[in-house]
């Protein structure tokens, strides 16, 4: 077994484009509204939750921080909808994804999201659950309620290990 | 003309029920998910943006703080959709609403929302734009893009003035 060390890259719209949307004001030209009192950064994500009899719902997910390096155990995808995560406490977090389609462990990528960046996974994108780095973090989630099986999981224990590390931890963990 | 002084009440689900939803984890029993790493506070708002050919969209609104006491000038309602506002920086803000139907100035109410409470205005609820108190505040907004006129405004200058005050300001502003 060959363990693969996975280091997060900075999250940018360009790098994340194969997987979905980055939800952030940064880099977007706003529209002034409310008689100049407000700037509107308009329509930042492709919300795709209404197919096959579904409806878009809003939930809050409270995520417990993990210890790193972290051996990834499982990833999931939603074949019937997009799923958006927006951090509510301004804390950075890690996003781990792989392209939609047959799961390809060699294509798993990790991104470090700032506390001002949300993500919207496109229908079918493989992803790990959002990984808090420090204190427990709340995320607003926009996904789907409705008929059908909208959560497929893949166990990473069937593949060579993927070990997620924060760059700064690489030395301390003797190469990990 | 009789000016009416409007003081915000604390935002609770019960008090806000005539207008829509309070989006918050507080008071909701979560579901454990992600093998215990996450708590899910499920389906917190009635998202109603898909009628009449519309689709739900996600935007960020950046709101400039206002000076108080504040004479209200205009309120709006969305006859074709709900509209949700969730604060992204944990800062409190003011919510001003009146019941759906013919606009009744005597029924205008104000609520002080904590930085951990979002609101979802039900279709037709009259509301002021979200009022930041201190620093500029970002809100995640879930509303509708689609055909039809989905924004009706009413000018408050046609009625006796409504002056929104923070409780602590009441004395300093000589009765306002």
Coordinates of C-alpha atoms in Angstrom, one line a residue:
Chain A
X1 CA 0.0 0.0 0.0
X2 CA 1.3 3.4 -0.9
X3 CA 0.0 6.2 1.3
X4 CA -0.6 9.4 -0.6
X5 CA -0.1 12.7 1.2
X6 CA -2.7 15.2 0.2
X7 CA -2.0 18.9 0.8
X8 CA -4.6 21.6 0.4
X9 CA -4.3 24.2 -2.3
X10 CA -5.8 27.7 -1.9
X11 CA -9.5 27.7 -3.0
X12 CA -10.1 29.8 -6.1
X13 CA -13.0 29.9 -8.5
X14 CA -10.8 28.6 -11.3
X15 CA -9.3 25.7 -9.5
X16 CA -12.8 24.7 -8.1
X17 CA -14.6 25.1 -11.4
X18 CA -14.7 21.3 -12.2
X19 CA -16.5 20.7 -8.9
X20 CA -19.0 23.6 -8.5
X21 CA -19.0 27.2 -7.4
X22 CA -17.1 29.3 -4.9
X23 CA -19.6 31.5 -3.0
X24 CA -17.9 34.7 -2.2
X25 CA -18.2 38.4 -2.8
X26 CA -14.5 38.7 -3.7
X27 CA -13.9 39.2 -7.4
X28 CA -17.6 39.9 -8.2
X29 CA -18.9 43.3 -9.2
X30 CA -21.8 44.2 -7.0
X31 CA -25.1 45.9 -7.9
X32 CA -26.0 48.9 -5.7
X33 CA -29.5 48.4 -4.2
X34 CA -31.6 49.8 -1.3
X35 CA -30.9 53.4 -2.3
X36 CA -27.2 52.9 -2.0
X37 CA -27.2 51.3 1.5
X38 CA -26.4 47.8 0.2
X39 CA -24.2 46.1 -2.4
X40 CA -25.7 42.9 -4.0
X41 CA -23.3 40.2 -5.2
X42 CA -25.8 38.5 -7.3
X43 CA -26.5 34.8 -8.1
X44 CA -23.2 33.2 -6.9
X45 CA -24.1 29.5 -7.2
X46 CA -26.0 27.0 -9.3
X47 CA -28.7 25.8 -6.9
X48 CA -29.9 22.5 -8.4
X49 CA -32.2 20.9 -5.8
X50 CA -35.6 20.9 -7.4
X51 CA -35.2 17.9 -9.8
X52 CA -37.0 14.6 -9.4
X53 CA -39.6 16.0 -7.1
X54 CA -37.2 17.6 -4.7
X55 CA -37.2 21.0 -2.9
X56 CA -34.4 23.2 -1.8
X57 CA -34.0 23.3 2.0
X58 CA -31.8 25.3 4.4
X59 CA -30.1 23.7 7.3
X60 CA -27.2 24.5 9.7
X61 CA -24.4 21.9 10.1
X62 CA -22.2 22.2 13.2
X63 CA -18.8 20.6 12.4
X64 CA -16.4 19.3 15.1
X65 CA -12.8 20.1 14.3
X66 CA -10.5 17.2 13.3
X67 CA -6.9 16.4 14.1
X68 CA -4.4 16.4 11.2
X69 CA -2.9 14.6 9.5
X70 CA -6.2 12.9 8.9
X71 CA -6.6 9.6 7.0
X72 CA -9.7 10.0 4.8
X73 CA -12.3 7.2 5.4
X74 CA -15.2 8.0 3.2
X75 CA -16.5 10.4 0.5
X76 CA -20.0 11.0 -0.8
X77 CA -21.8 12.4 -3.7
X78 CA -25.4 13.6 -4.3
X79 CA -26.7 12.3 -7.7
X80 CA -29.9 14.3 -7.5
X81 CA -28.8 17.7 -6.3
X82 CA -26.2 20.4 -5.7
X83 CA -25.1 21.0 -2.1
X84 CA -23.9 24.4 -0.8
X85 CA -21.9 25.0 2.4
X86 CA -21.3 28.6 3.6
X87 CA -19.3 29.2 6.8
X88 CA -21.2 31.2 9.4
X89 CA -18.4 32.1 11.8
X90 CA -15.7 33.3 9.4
X91 CA -13.4 30.3 10.1
X92 CA -11.3 28.6 7.5
X93 CA -12.0 24.9 6.6
X94 CA -10.9 22.2 4.3
X95 CA -12.7 21.0 1.2
X96 CA -11.9 17.6 -0.3
X97 CA -13.3 16.7 -3.7
X98 CA -13.0 14.4 -6.7
X99 CA -14.7 14.6 -10.1
X100 CA -18.2 13.3 -10.7
X101 CA -18.4 9.9 -12.4
X102 CA -16.7 6.6 -11.3
X103 CA -14.7 7.5 -8.1
X104 CA -11.0 7.9 -9.0
X105 CA -8.8 8.1 -5.8
X106 CA -5.9 9.5 -7.7
X107 CA -8.0 12.5 -8.6
X108 CA -8.9 13.5 -5.0
X109 CA -7.9 17.1 -4.4
X110 CA -8.0 19.3 -1.2
X111 CA -8.6 23.0 -0.9
X112 CA -8.2 25.4 2.0
X113 CA -11.3 27.7 2.0
X114 CA -11.1 31.0 3.9
X115 CA -13.9 31.9 6.3
X116 CA -15.4 34.1 3.7
X117 CA -15.7 31.5 1.0
X118 CA -18.6 29.0 0.7
X119 CA -18.7 26.2 -1.8
X120 CA -21.5 24.6 -3.8
X121 CA -20.8 21.1 -5.0
X122 CA -22.4 20.3 -8.3
X123 CA -24.6 17.3 -8.7
X124 CA -22.4 14.2 -8.6
X125 CA -19.2 15.8 -7.3
X126 CA -17.5 13.5 -4.8
X127 CA -16.7 15.3 -1.6
X128 CA -15.7 14.7 2.0
X129 CA -17.7 16.3 4.7
X130 CA -16.5 19.8 5.5
X131 CA -13.5 19.7 7.8
X132 CA -13.2 22.4 10.5
X133 CA -9.7 23.2 11.5
X134 CA -10.0 24.8 15.0
X135 CA -13.2 25.5 17.0
X136 CA -16.5 23.9 16.1
X137 CA -17.8 25.7 13.0
X138 CA -21.4 26.3 11.8
X139 CA -22.2 26.1 8.1
X140 CA -25.4 27.1 6.3
X141 CA -26.2 24.3 4.0
X142 CA -28.5 24.5 1.0
X143 CA -29.4 21.0 -0.3
X144 CA -32.4 18.9 -1.2
X145 CA -35.3 17.1 0.5
X146 CA -37.3 14.7 -1.7
X147 CA -37.8 11.2 -3.0
X148 CA -35.0 9.0 -4.2
X149 CA -31.5 8.1 -2.9
X150 CA -29.5 11.3 -3.0
X151 CA -26.4 10.2 -1.0
X152 CA -23.9 7.7 -2.4
X153 CA -20.8 6.9 -0.3
X154 CA -17.5 5.3 -1.3
X155 CA -15.3 3.8 1.4
X156 CA -11.6 4.9 0.9
X157 CA -10.5 1.8 2.9
X158 CA -10.7 -0.1 -0.4
X159 CA -7.9 2.0 -1.9
X160 CA -4.4 3.1 -1.0
X161 CA -4.6 5.5 2.0
X162 CA -5.1 9.2 1.4
X163 CA -3.7 11.3 4.3
X164 CA -4.8 14.9 4.4
X165 CA -2.2 17.2 6.0
X166 CA -2.0 20.9 6.6
X167 CA 1.2 22.1 4.9
X168 CA 2.7 23.4 8.2
X169 CA 2.2 19.9 9.8
X170 CA 4.3 18.1 7.1
X171 CA 7.6 18.1 9.0
X172 CA 6.2 17.6 12.5
X173 CA 4.5 14.4 11.4
X174 CA 7.8 12.9 10.1
X175 CA 7.0 13.3 6.5
X176 CA 3.3 13.3 6.8
Chain B
X1 CA -48.3 64.3 12.1
X2 CA -47.6 62.0 15.0
X3 CA -44.2 60.4 14.9
X4 CA -44.2 56.9 16.2
X5 CA -41.2 55.6 18.0
X6 CA -40.4 52.0 17.1
X7 CA -38.2 50.0 19.5
X8 CA -36.9 46.6 18.5
X9 CA -38.0 43.5 20.5
X10 CA -35.7 40.4 20.8
X11 CA -36.2 38.1 17.8
X12 CA -37.8 34.8 18.7
X13 CA -39.4 32.1 16.5
X14 CA -42.8 32.7 18.2
X15 CA -42.8 36.5 17.8
X16 CA -41.6 36.2 14.2
X17 CA -44.0 33.4 13.2
X18 CA -46.5 35.7 11.4
X19 CA -43.7 36.9 9.1
X20 CA -41.7 33.8 8.3
X21 CA -38.9 31.7 9.8
X22 CA -36.0 32.4 12.2
X23 CA -33.0 30.4 10.9
X24 CA -30.9 29.3 13.8
X25 CA -29.6 26.2 15.5
X26 CA -30.7 27.3 18.9
X27 CA -33.8 25.4 20.1
X28 CA -33.6 22.8 17.4
X29 CA -32.7 19.1 18.1
X30 CA -29.9 18.2 15.7
X31 CA -29.4 14.9 13.8
X32 CA -25.9 13.4 14.2
X33 CA -24.4 12.8 10.7
X34 CA -20.9 12.1 9.2
X35 CA -20.1 9.3 11.6
X36 CA -20.6 11.7 14.6
X37 CA -18.4 14.5 13.3
X38 CA -21.3 16.8 12.5
X39 CA -24.7 17.8 13.9
X40 CA -27.4 18.7 11.3
X41 CA -30.1 21.2 12.3
X42 CA -32.4 20.2 9.5
X43 CA -34.8 22.2 7.2
X44 CA -35.0 25.5 9.1
X45 CA -36.9 27.7 6.6
X46 CA -39.7 27.5 4.0
X47 CA -37.8 28.3 0.8
X48 CA -40.5 29.3 -1.7
X49 CA -38.7 30.7 -4.7
X50 CA -39.7 28.3 -7.5
X51 CA -43.2 29.4 -8.3
X52 CA -44.2 31.2 -11.5
X53 CA -41.2 30.0 -13.4
X54 CA -38.7 31.2 -10.8
X55 CA -35.5 29.6 -9.4
X56 CA -33.8 29.9 -6.0
X57 CA -30.6 31.9 -6.2
X58 CA -27.9 32.6 -3.6
X59 CA -26.3 36.1 -3.3
X60 CA -24.3 38.0 -0.8
X61 CA -25.6 41.4 0.4
X62 CA -23.1 43.8 2.0
X63 CA -25.0 46.2 4.2
X64 CA -23.7 49.6 5.3
X65 CA -24.5 50.5 8.9
X66 CA -27.1 53.2 9.6
X67 CA -27.2 55.9 12.2
X68 CA -30.0 55.7 14.8
X69 CA -32.6 56.9 15.5
X70 CA -33.6 56.2 11.8
X71 CA -36.7 57.5 10.1
X72 CA -38.0 54.7 7.9
X73 CA -38.5 55.7 4.3
X74 CA -39.6 52.7 2.4
X75 CA -40.6 49.0 2.9
X76 CA -40.9 46.3 0.3
X77 CA -42.5 42.9 -0.2
X78 CA -42.0 40.0 -2.6
X79 CA -45.3 38.7 -3.9
X80 CA -43.7 35.7 -5.8
X81 CA -41.2 34.3 -3.3
X82 CA -39.7 34.0 0.1
X83 CA -36.4 35.8 0.9
X84 CA -33.9 34.6 3.4
X85 CA -31.1 36.6 5.1
X86 CA -28.4 34.9 7.1
X87 CA -25.6 37.0 8.7
X88 CA -22.1 35.9 7.7
X89 CA -20.0 37.8 10.3
X90 CA -21.9 37.1 13.5
X91 CA -23.0 40.7 13.9
X92 CA -26.5 41.7 15.3
X93 CA -28.9 43.6 13.0
X94 CA -32.4 45.0 12.9
X95 CA -35.4 43.4 11.1
X96 CA -38.4 45.6 10.5
X97 CA -41.6 43.9 9.2
X98 CA -45.4 44.3 8.8
X99 CA -48.0 41.6 7.9
X100 CA -48.6 40.6 4.3
X101 CA -51.7 42.2 2.7
X102 CA -52.5 45.9 2.4
X103 CA -49.7 47.8 4.1
X104 CA -50.7 48.9 7.7
X105 CA -48.2 51.3 9.2
X106 CA -49.6 50.8 12.7
X107 CA -48.6 47.1 12.5
X108 CA -44.9 47.7 11.7
X109 CA -42.7 45.9 14.2
X110 CA -39.0 45.8 14.7
X111 CA -36.8 42.9 16.0
X112 CA -33.2 42.8 17.1
X113 CA -31.6 39.7 15.6
X114 CA -28.4 38.3 17.0
X115 CA -25.5 37.5 14.8
X116 CA -26.5 33.8 15.0
X117 CA -30.1 34.3 13.7
X118 CA -31.1 34.5 10.1
X119 CA -34.6 35.3 8.9
X120 CA -36.7 34.1 6.0
X121 CA -39.5 36.5 5.0
X122 CA -42.6 34.6 3.8
X123 CA -44.0 35.6 0.4
X124 CA -45.8 38.9 0.8
X125 CA -44.3 40.0 4.2
X126 CA -43.5 43.7 4.2
X127 CA -40.0 44.3 5.3
X128 CA -37.3 47.0 5.5
X129 CA -33.9 46.1 4.1
X130 CA -31.7 44.5 6.8
X131 CA -30.2 47.2 9.0
X132 CA -26.6 46.7 10.2
X133 CA -25.8 48.3 13.5
X134 CA -22.0 48.7 13.5
X135 CA -19.5 47.6 10.9
X136 CA -20.6 46.7 7.3
X137 CA -22.2 43.3 7.5
X138 CA -22.5 40.6 4.8
X139 CA -25.6 38.5 4.6
X140 CA -26.2 35.4 2.6
X141 CA -29.5 35.8 0.7
X142 CA -31.7 33.1 -0.8
X143 CA -34.3 34.6 -3.0
X144 CA -35.7 34.3 -6.5
X145 CA -34.7 35.0 -10.1
X146 CA -37.4 34.7 -12.7
X147 CA -40.2 36.4 -14.7
X148 CA -42.7 38.8 -13.2
X149 CA -42.5 41.7 -10.8
X150 CA -41.3 40.3 -7.5
X151 CA -40.6 43.6 -5.6
X152 CA -43.3 46.0 -4.5
X153 CA -42.3 49.1 -2.5
X154 CA -44.4 51.3 -0.3
X155 CA -43.2 54.8 0.6
X156 CA -43.5 55.6 4.3
X157 CA -43.5 59.3 3.5
X158 CA -47.2 59.0 2.8
X159 CA -47.8 58.1 6.5
X160 CA -47.0 59.4 10.0
X161 CA -43.3 59.1 10.5
X162 CA -42.0 55.8 12.0
X163 CA -38.7 56.4 13.8
X164 CA -36.6 53.3 14.6
X165 CA -34.6 53.7 17.8
X166 CA -32.3 51.4 19.7
X167 CA -33.5 51.2 23.2
X168 CA -30.3 52.6 24.7
X169 CA -30.6 55.7 22.4
X170 CA -34.0 56.7 23.7
X171 CA -32.9 59.2 26.2
X172 CA -30.0 60.7 24.4
X173 CA -32.2 61.6 21.5
X174 CA -34.5 63.7 23.7
X175 CA -37.4 61.3 23.8
X176 CA -36.5 59.6 20.5

